[in-house]
Tab-separated table of C-alpha atoms in Angstrom:
chain	number	residue	atom	x	y	z
A	4	MET	CA	109.097	100.169	97.856
A	5	SER	CA	112.317	98.467	98.923
A	6	TRP	CA	112.571	96.097	101.871
A	7	ILE	CA	114.854	98.476	103.781
A	8	GLU	CA	112.374	101.316	103.309
A	9	ALA	CA	109.565	99.110	104.600
A	10	VAL	CA	111.613	98.141	107.667
A	11	VAL	CA	112.506	101.764	108.456
A	12	LEU	CA	108.957	103.076	107.975
A	13	GLY	CA	107.489	100.221	110.024
A	14	ILE	CA	109.777	101.013	112.945
A	15	VAL	CA	109.075	104.746	112.608
A	16	GLN	CA	105.333	104.060	112.662
A	17	GLY	CA	105.602	101.933	115.792
A	18	LEU	CA	107.765	104.483	117.592
A	19	THR	CA	105.637	107.531	116.803
A	20	GLU	CA	101.993	106.447	116.513
A	21	PHE	CA	101.153	106.643	120.221
A	22	LEU	CA	103.441	109.478	121.256
A	23	PRO	CA	102.023	113.004	120.757
A	24	ILE	CA	104.542	113.780	117.994
A	25	SER	CA	102.592	112.726	114.850
A	26	SER	CA	103.440	109.449	113.118
A	27	SER	CA	102.216	110.734	109.733
A	28	ALA	CA	104.628	113.683	109.960
A	29	HIS	CA	107.530	111.331	110.659
A	30	GLN	CA	106.544	109.011	107.809
A	31	LEU	CA	106.500	112.005	105.455
A	32	LEU	CA	109.842	113.362	106.668
A	33	VAL	CA	111.679	110.031	106.582
A	34	GLY	CA	110.292	109.276	103.127
A	35	ARG	CA	111.248	112.662	101.687
A	36	LEU	CA	114.723	112.820	103.273
A	37	PHE	CA	115.957	109.265	102.799
A	38	PHE	CA	113.886	107.584	100.097
A	39	ASP	CA	112.887	110.467	97.807
A	40	ASN	CA	109.202	109.640	98.040
A	41	ASP	CA	106.119	110.435	100.097
A	42	GLY	CA	106.765	108.024	102.938
A	43	GLY	CA	104.866	105.343	101.102
A	44	GLY	CA	101.923	107.687	100.542
A	45	SER	CA	98.707	108.024	102.504
A	46	ALA	CA	97.583	104.512	101.510
A	47	PHE	CA	100.744	102.911	102.924
A	48	THR	CA	100.459	105.025	106.088
A	49	ALA	CA	96.847	103.923	106.642
A	50	ILE	CA	97.690	100.248	106.072
A	51	ASN	CA	100.810	100.460	108.245
A	52	GLN	CA	98.632	101.829	111.058
A	53	LEU	CA	96.840	98.478	111.135
A	54	GLY	CA	99.962	97.124	112.822
A	55	THR	CA	99.983	99.707	115.584
A	56	GLU	CA	96.236	99.373	116.024
A	57	ALA	CA	96.657	95.623	116.432
A	58	ALA	CA	99.044	96.490	119.270
A	59	VAL	CA	96.260	98.542	120.900
A	60	ILE	CA	93.839	95.629	120.581
A	61	VAL	CA	96.297	93.180	122.141
A	62	TYR	CA	97.326	95.549	124.948
A	63	PHE	CA	93.730	96.466	125.884
A	64	ARG	CA	92.271	93.082	124.904
A	65	ARG	CA	90.518	92.460	128.232
A	66	ASP	CA	88.945	95.932	128.280
A	67	ILE	CA	87.896	95.648	124.640
A	68	ALA	CA	86.394	92.174	125.061
A	69	ARG	CA	84.435	93.308	128.119
A	70	ILE	CA	83.184	96.476	126.379
A	71	ILE	CA	82.048	94.592	123.273
A	72	LYS	CA	80.329	91.899	125.352
A	73	GLN	CA	78.448	94.335	127.597
A	74	TRP	CA	77.536	96.610	124.683
A	75	ALA	CA	76.144	93.661	122.701
A	76	LEU	CA	74.181	92.373	125.704
A	77	SER	CA	72.739	95.850	126.258
A	78	LEU	CA	71.287	95.761	122.745
A	79	VAL	CA	69.119	92.754	123.634
A	80	GLY	CA	68.234	93.999	127.106
A	81	ARG	CA	70.339	91.527	129.059
A	82	VAL	CA	72.488	94.342	130.457
A	83	GLU	CA	71.351	97.812	131.428
A	84	ARG	CA	72.414	100.511	128.971
A	85	GLY	CA	73.769	102.450	131.921
A	86	ASP	CA	76.373	99.740	132.530
A	87	PRO	CA	79.823	101.460	132.361
A	88	ASP	CA	81.212	99.100	129.714
A	89	ALA	CA	78.028	99.231	127.630
A	90	ARG	CA	78.158	103.038	127.812
A	91	MET	CA	81.788	102.991	126.709
A	92	GLY	CA	80.791	100.985	123.642
A	93	TRP	CA	78.313	103.696	122.639
A	94	LEU	CA	80.781	106.463	123.471
A	95	VAL	CA	83.438	104.926	121.211
A	96	ILE	CA	80.894	104.821	118.373
A	97	ILE	CA	79.824	108.429	119.005
A	98	GLY	CA	83.425	109.643	119.237
A	99	THR	CA	84.319	107.936	115.956
A	100	LEU	CA	81.696	109.771	113.874
A	101	PRO	CA	83.570	113.099	113.426
A	102	ILE	CA	86.731	111.563	111.947
A	103	ALA	CA	84.719	109.129	109.820
A	104	ILE	CA	82.595	111.890	108.278
A	105	LEU	CA	85.428	114.395	107.844
A	106	GLY	CA	87.766	111.688	106.527
A	107	LEU	CA	85.336	110.879	103.730
A	108	LEU	CA	84.601	114.525	102.933
A	109	LEU	CA	88.268	115.571	102.888
A	110	GLN	CA	89.742	112.395	101.364
A	111	ASN	CA	91.230	114.088	98.290
A	112	TRP	CA	92.851	116.828	100.396
A	113	ILE	CA	94.217	114.251	102.858
A	114	ASP	CA	95.825	112.285	100.029
A	115	SER	CA	97.429	115.348	98.405
A	116	THR	CA	97.206	118.962	99.620
A	117	LEU	CA	97.547	118.271	103.347
A	118	ARG	CA	100.744	116.238	102.789
A	119	ASN	CA	102.693	119.455	102.168
A	120	LEU	CA	105.692	119.830	104.485
A	121	TRP	CA	104.981	123.523	105.158
A	122	ILE	CA	101.655	122.424	106.636
A	123	THR	CA	103.300	119.551	108.502
A	124	ALA	CA	105.977	121.760	110.075
A	125	SER	CA	103.382	124.403	111.010
A	126	MET	CA	101.214	121.786	112.707
A	127	LEU	CA	104.185	120.293	114.560
A	128	LEU	CA	104.978	123.725	115.977
A	129	GLY	CA	101.473	125.132	116.439
A	130	PHE	CA	99.879	122.037	117.916
A	131	GLY	CA	102.916	121.434	120.085
A	132	LEU	CA	102.117	124.756	121.750
A	133	VAL	CA	98.460	123.681	122.079
A	134	ILE	CA	99.564	120.502	123.886
A	135	ALA	CA	101.845	122.550	126.155
A	136	PHE	CA	99.002	124.928	127.051
A	137	ALA	CA	96.565	122.060	127.679
A	138	ASP	CA	99.097	120.261	129.866
A	139	ALA	CA	99.897	123.417	131.858
A	140	ARG	CA	96.274	124.220	132.696
A	141	ALA	CA	95.100	120.622	133.146
A	142	ARG	CA	92.945	120.113	136.233
A	143	GLN	CA	92.968	116.298	135.850
A	144	ARG	CA	89.857	115.692	137.929
A	145	LYS	CA	87.770	113.577	135.571
A	146	THR	CA	88.052	109.861	134.870
A	147	LEU	CA	86.353	107.762	132.188
A	148	THR	CA	83.283	107.411	134.428
A	149	ASP	CA	82.691	111.153	133.805
A	150	LEU	CA	82.643	110.683	130.024
A	151	ASP	CA	79.293	111.376	128.340
A	152	ALA	CA	77.959	111.884	124.801
A	153	ARG	CA	78.927	115.565	124.733
A	154	THR	CA	82.532	115.062	125.832
A	155	GLY	CA	82.809	111.912	123.700
A	156	THR	CA	81.812	113.915	120.626
A	157	ALA	CA	84.304	116.640	121.580
A	158	PHE	CA	87.028	113.997	121.856
A	159	GLY	CA	86.010	112.853	118.380
A	160	PHE	CA	86.564	116.285	116.852
A	161	TRP	CA	89.940	116.565	118.568
A	162	GLN	CA	90.858	113.192	117.073
A	163	ALA	CA	89.728	114.388	113.624
A	164	LEU	CA	92.415	117.090	113.699
A	165	ALA	CA	94.916	114.262	113.162
A	166	LEU	CA	93.744	114.045	109.541
A	167	VAL	CA	96.318	116.821	109.058
A	168	PRO	CA	99.889	115.415	109.244
A	169	GLY	CA	101.773	117.032	112.100
A	170	VAL	CA	98.888	117.202	114.578
A	171	SER	CA	99.058	113.666	116.080
A	172	ARG	CA	96.043	111.486	116.820
A	173	SER	CA	97.074	110.820	120.404
A	174	GLY	CA	98.259	114.402	120.870
A	175	GLY	CA	94.954	115.796	119.621
A	176	THR	CA	92.682	113.622	121.734
A	177	ILE	CA	94.842	113.825	124.858
A	178	ALA	CA	95.092	117.626	124.578
A	179	GLY	CA	91.333	117.821	124.144
A	180	GLY	CA	90.839	115.596	127.164
A	181	LEU	CA	93.126	117.752	129.287
A	182	PHE	CA	91.222	120.886	128.249
A	183	MET	CA	88.021	119.157	129.384
A	184	GLY	CA	89.495	118.261	132.773
A	185	PHE	CA	90.299	114.564	132.268
A	186	THR	CA	93.406	112.938	133.691
A	187	ARG	CA	96.271	112.140	131.313
A	188	GLU	CA	95.715	108.417	131.804
A	189	ALA	CA	91.954	108.622	131.158
A	190	ALA	CA	92.447	110.791	128.058
A	191	ALA	CA	95.128	108.443	126.702
A	192	ARG	CA	93.068	105.301	127.354
A	193	TYR	CA	89.972	106.717	125.630
A	194	SER	CA	92.201	108.030	122.821
A	195	PHE	CA	93.509	104.530	122.124
A	196	LEU	CA	90.039	102.946	122.269
A	197	LEU	CA	88.609	105.701	120.081
A	198	ALA	CA	91.240	105.133	117.400
A	199	ILE	CA	90.394	101.449	116.886
A	200	PRO	CA	87.316	101.731	114.607
A	201	ALA	CA	88.700	104.783	112.773
A	202	VAL	CA	92.107	103.252	112.002
A	203	LEU	CA	90.781	99.774	111.201
A	204	SER	CA	88.173	101.090	108.766
A	205	SER	CA	90.661	103.476	107.122
A	206	GLY	CA	93.356	100.808	106.822
A	207	LEU	CA	91.043	98.140	105.434
A	208	PHE	CA	89.581	100.654	102.970
A	209	LYS	CA	93.103	101.461	101.749
A	210	VAL	CA	93.944	97.739	101.455
A	211	ILE	CA	91.050	97.343	99.028
A	212	LYS	CA	91.794	100.599	97.210
A	213	ILE	CA	95.512	99.935	96.766
A	214	GLY	CA	94.670	96.553	95.270
A	215	GLU	CA	92.337	98.218	92.774
A	216	ASP	CA	94.788	101.001	91.858
A	217	ASP	CA	97.899	98.813	91.547
A	218	PRO	CA	97.610	95.304	90.052
A	219	ASN	CA	100.883	94.299	91.730
A	220	PRO	CA	101.263	96.173	95.056
A	221	PRO	CA	104.343	95.408	97.196
A	222	TRP	CA	102.509	93.227	99.697
A	223	GLY	CA	105.727	91.739	101.092
A	224	PRO	CA	107.291	95.043	102.212
A	225	ILE	CA	103.874	96.297	103.374
A	226	ALA	CA	103.457	93.169	105.520
A	227	ILE	CA	106.903	93.436	107.154
A	228	ALA	CA	106.342	97.141	107.877
A	229	THR	CA	102.984	96.351	109.490
A	230	VAL	CA	104.429	93.558	111.655
A	231	LEU	CA	107.292	95.789	112.832
A	232	ALA	CA	104.814	98.590	113.589
A	233	PHE	CA	102.862	96.131	115.762
A	234	VAL	CA	105.877	94.918	117.768
A	235	VAL	CA	107.421	98.353	118.339
A	236	GLY	CA	104.015	99.947	118.931
A	237	TYR	CA	103.145	97.472	121.687
A	238	VAL	CA	106.346	98.317	123.562
A	239	VAL	CA	105.648	102.056	123.200
A	240	ILE	CA	102.069	101.724	124.531
A	241	ALA	CA	103.264	99.817	127.598
A	242	TRP	CA	105.919	102.461	128.267
A	243	LEU	CA	103.637	105.456	127.653
A	244	MET	CA	100.845	104.244	129.960
A	245	ARG	CA	103.382	104.033	132.791
A	246	TYR	CA	105.094	107.307	131.881
A	247	ILE	CA	101.997	109.526	131.912
A	248	THR	CA	100.996	108.530	135.441
A	249	THR	CA	103.882	110.569	136.858
A	250	HIS	CA	105.160	112.792	134.016
A	251	ASP	CA	103.865	115.611	131.824
A	252	PHE	CA	104.216	116.105	128.051
A	253	LYS	CA	106.925	118.779	128.146
A	254	PRO	CA	109.649	116.564	126.543
A	255	PHE	CA	107.347	115.822	123.599
A	256	VAL	CA	106.506	119.507	123.173
A	257	ILE	CA	110.199	120.432	123.112
A	258	TYR	CA	110.839	117.684	120.552
A	259	ARG	CA	107.977	118.922	118.328
A	260	VAL	CA	109.251	122.501	118.397
A	261	ILE	CA	112.829	121.469	117.559
A	262	LEU	CA	111.651	119.164	114.768
A	263	ALA	CA	109.435	121.904	113.314
A	264	ILE	CA	112.369	124.355	113.282
A	265	VAL	CA	114.551	121.734	111.556
A	266	VAL	CA	111.891	121.095	108.901
A	267	PHE	CA	111.407	124.825	108.292
A	268	GLY	CA	115.177	125.102	107.849
A	269	LEU	CA	115.272	122.195	105.393
A	270	LEU	CA	112.471	123.793	103.378
A	271	ILE	CA	113.959	127.285	103.386
A	272	PHE	CA	117.382	126.051	102.220
A	273	GLY	CA	115.878	123.754	99.595
A	274	VAL	CA	117.155	120.504	101.088
A	275	VAL	CA	113.714	118.959	100.777
A	276	ASP	CA	110.703	119.804	98.622
A	277	ALA	CA	107.466	120.760	100.319
A	278	ALA	CA	105.231	118.921	97.862
A	279	ALA	CA	105.214	115.176	97.380
A	280	PRO	CA	107.380	113.761	94.552
A	281	PRO	CA	105.395	112.684	91.452
A	282	ALA	CA	103.917	109.203	91.807
C-alpha cells in the first residue's frame, strides 16, 4: 500500500462511515478504480474503522463514560438496574450480539464472496430504497427511553446487515429504528453507540490477524489512514447530528441510487472487474 493510497482511503473512510451510504462500498470502489486492488482488503477496512470509531468515542465521551460507570455500579448493586444509563449499557451489549455471532459465522464470505461489486451495487440500490421507505413512513415518536431488549436486539440485526458492503452500518440501524418508530436522532445516537464494541473488536482482531498473516505489514500507511479517518469522521459526526434534527435522508438515497447506476455501468462495460484482484 502506497502512502497516497492510505491518505485517500483514510479520508474516504472518514467521510462515509457515518453517512448512510456505506463506507465499505466506497473503499471497494476507490480501490478498484484508482489503485487496482480491493480497497486495502477487509482487514484494512476493519482496522481503518478504528479511526472513525475513536471519533465516536471522543464525540460521545461524556455519554459513554456515564453509561459505563452506571452499568458497572449496577453490577455490584450500587445503582438500580433500571437506571437509564445502566439499562443502556445492557442494551448495547444485547444489540451487539447479532453482528458478533454472524460476523464469526460468515467471516470467510465477508472476506471474499461478499466483496463482489455486483453485490455492492445491488445493495447500494436496494437498501437505498429501503432507507427511503423507512424515512417516508417514519412516525418518529420514540426516544431512547423507549428502547428495550426486544427493540435493541432488532437494532442489532439491522446493524448486522452492514456485513454486506453496500448496506451501510448507520443506514441499516437508522432505517431499522425508523421502522420501529424511533426519531432520526435517537436511532442515529444508538447506532453510533451500538457500533463501538462491534467495530473495536473487529478492528483489533484484524490487527492481530494481519500481523500473523504478513510478517511486514505496512503499519505506517495504515496508521496515517486511521488518523485521517478519525479527524474527518469527527467532523462528519458533528455535522450529521445537527443535520438529522431538521432534514430527512432523501439526498443520501438519491446519491446511493446514482452511485449504484454508475457502478452497474462500469461493470457492464468492463471498466472494472466485479471480483477482487488476486492478492
